[in-house]
Tab-separated table of C-alpha atoms in Angstrom:
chain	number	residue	atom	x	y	z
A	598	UNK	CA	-31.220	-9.933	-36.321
A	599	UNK	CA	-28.235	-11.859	-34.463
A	600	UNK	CA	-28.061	-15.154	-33.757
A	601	UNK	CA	-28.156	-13.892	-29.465
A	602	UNK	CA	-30.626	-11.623	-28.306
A	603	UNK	CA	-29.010	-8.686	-26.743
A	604	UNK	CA	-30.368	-8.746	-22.972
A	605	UNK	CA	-28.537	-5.638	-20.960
A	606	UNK	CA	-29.244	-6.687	-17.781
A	607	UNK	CA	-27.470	-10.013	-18.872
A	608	UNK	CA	-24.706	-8.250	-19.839
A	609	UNK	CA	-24.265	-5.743	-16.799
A	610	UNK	CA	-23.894	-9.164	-14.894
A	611	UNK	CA	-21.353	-10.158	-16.811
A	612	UNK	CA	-19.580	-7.256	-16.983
A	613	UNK	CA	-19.870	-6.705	-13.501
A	614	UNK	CA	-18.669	-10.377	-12.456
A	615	UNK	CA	-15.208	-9.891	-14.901
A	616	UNK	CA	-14.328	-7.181	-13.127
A	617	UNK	CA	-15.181	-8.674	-9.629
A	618	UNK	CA	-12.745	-11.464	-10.561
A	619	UNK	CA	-10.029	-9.730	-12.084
A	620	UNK	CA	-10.180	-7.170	-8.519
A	621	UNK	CA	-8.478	-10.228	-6.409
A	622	UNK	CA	-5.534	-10.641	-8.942
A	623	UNK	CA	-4.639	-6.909	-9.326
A	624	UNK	CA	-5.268	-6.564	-5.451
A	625	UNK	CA	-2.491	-9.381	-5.203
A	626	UNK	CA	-0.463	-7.656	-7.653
A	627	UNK	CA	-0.034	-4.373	-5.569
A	628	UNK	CA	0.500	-6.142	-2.313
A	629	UNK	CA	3.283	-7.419	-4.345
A	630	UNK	CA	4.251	-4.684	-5.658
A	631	UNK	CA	4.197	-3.274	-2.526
A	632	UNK	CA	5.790	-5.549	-0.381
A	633	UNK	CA	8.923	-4.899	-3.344
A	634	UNK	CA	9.129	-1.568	-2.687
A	635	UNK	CA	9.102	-2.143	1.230
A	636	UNK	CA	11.934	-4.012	1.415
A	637	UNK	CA	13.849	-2.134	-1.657
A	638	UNK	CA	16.676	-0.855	-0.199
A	639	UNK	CA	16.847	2.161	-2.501
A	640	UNK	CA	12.886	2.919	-2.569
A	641	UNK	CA	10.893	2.351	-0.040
A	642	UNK	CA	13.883	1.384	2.422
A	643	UNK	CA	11.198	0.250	5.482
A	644	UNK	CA	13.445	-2.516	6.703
A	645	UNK	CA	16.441	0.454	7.578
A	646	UNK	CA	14.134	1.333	10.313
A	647	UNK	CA	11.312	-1.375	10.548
A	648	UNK	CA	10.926	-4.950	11.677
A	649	UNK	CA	8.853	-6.465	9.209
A	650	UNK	CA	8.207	-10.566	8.693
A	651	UNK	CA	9.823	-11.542	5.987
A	652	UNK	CA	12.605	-8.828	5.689
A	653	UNK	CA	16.097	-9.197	5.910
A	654	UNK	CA	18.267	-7.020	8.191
A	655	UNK	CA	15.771	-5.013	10.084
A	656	UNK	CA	16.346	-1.814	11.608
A	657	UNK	CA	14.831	-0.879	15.068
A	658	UNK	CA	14.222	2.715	14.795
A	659	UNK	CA	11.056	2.808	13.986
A	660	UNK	CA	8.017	0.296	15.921
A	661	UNK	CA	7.712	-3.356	14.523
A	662	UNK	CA	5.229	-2.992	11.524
A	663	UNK	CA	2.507	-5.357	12.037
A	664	UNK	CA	-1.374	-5.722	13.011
A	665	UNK	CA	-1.279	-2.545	10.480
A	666	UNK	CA	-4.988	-3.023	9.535
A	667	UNK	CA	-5.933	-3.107	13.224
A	668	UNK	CA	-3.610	0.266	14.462
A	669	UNK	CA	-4.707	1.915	11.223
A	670	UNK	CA	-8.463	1.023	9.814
A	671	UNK	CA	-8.955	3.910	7.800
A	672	UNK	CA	-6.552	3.503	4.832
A	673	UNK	CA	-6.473	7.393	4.151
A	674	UNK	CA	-4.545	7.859	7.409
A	675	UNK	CA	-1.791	5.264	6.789
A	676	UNK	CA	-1.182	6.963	3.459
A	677	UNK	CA	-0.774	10.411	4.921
A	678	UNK	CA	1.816	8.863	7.476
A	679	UNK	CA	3.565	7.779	4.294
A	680	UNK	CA	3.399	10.514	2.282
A	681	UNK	CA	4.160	13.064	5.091
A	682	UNK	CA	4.580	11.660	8.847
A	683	UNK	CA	5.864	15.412	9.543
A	684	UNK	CA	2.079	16.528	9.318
A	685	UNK	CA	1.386	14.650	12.152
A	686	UNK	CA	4.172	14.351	14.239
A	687	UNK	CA	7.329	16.726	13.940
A	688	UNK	CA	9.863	15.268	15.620
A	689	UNK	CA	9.597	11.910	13.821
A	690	UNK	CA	12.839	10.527	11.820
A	691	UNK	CA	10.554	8.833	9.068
A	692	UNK	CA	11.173	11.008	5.721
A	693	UNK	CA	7.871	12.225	3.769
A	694	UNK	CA	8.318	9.926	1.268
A	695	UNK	CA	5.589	11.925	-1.048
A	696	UNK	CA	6.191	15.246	-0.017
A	697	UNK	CA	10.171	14.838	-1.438
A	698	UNK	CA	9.013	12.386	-4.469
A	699	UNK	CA	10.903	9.617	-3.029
A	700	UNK	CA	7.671	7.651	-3.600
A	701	UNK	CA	4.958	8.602	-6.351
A	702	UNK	CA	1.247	7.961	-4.470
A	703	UNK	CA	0.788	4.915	-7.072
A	704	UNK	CA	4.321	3.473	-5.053
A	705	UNK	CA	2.923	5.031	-1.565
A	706	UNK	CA	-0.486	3.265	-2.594
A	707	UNK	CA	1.181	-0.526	-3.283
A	708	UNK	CA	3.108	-0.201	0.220
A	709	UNK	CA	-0.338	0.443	1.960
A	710	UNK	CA	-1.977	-2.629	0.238
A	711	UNK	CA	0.921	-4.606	1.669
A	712	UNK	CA	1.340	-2.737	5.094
A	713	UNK	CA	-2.489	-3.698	5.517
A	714	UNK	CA	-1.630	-7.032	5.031
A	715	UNK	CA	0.880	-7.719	7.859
């Protein structure tokens, strides 16, 4: 017999609350990771064509990225446009950063997190 009862409903809780806690930090880490790779210059590369707070040297090609969450609410879309915008819309100038592996969809996946911030 140990010196603690086992209880499993006890320790679904806990194990349930750990993870709850540690979701905020990693959800902070790949905004961070995200908003890296935005601005990267030889990655991501946003700012060549994007205004985005915080960036340096902004490019006006492309429209001003912010109030992300509200233009695009369903995440799934805002990755597509990411990984492909050609899909959608032909004639755009933003490269499928998926389709030609400039991005892997963990990379493509970090910039969302952070595009969904602004």
């Amino acid at each position: 017999m140990t010196a603690f009862p086992t209880k499993p409903a006890l320790l679904v809780a806990l194990a349930l609350l750990a993870g709850a806690a540690a979701s905020p930090a990693r959800a902070q880490s790949a905004v961070a990771e995200g908003q890296k790779l935005a601005f990267d210059r030889g990655k991501g590369n946003c700012l060549t064509c994007h205004v985005i707070q915080g960036g340096d040297l902004p490019g006006t090609i492309g429209p001003e990225l912010k109030d992300i969450k509200a233009k695009y609410p369903d995440r799934n879309e805002l990755v597509a446009i990411l990984f492909d915008e050609t899909k959608r819309n032909p004639q755009t100038m933003m490269p499928p950063f998926g389709r030609n592996r400039i991005l892997t969809d963990q990379e493509i996946s970090a910039i969302v997190d952070f595009l969904q911030t602004l």
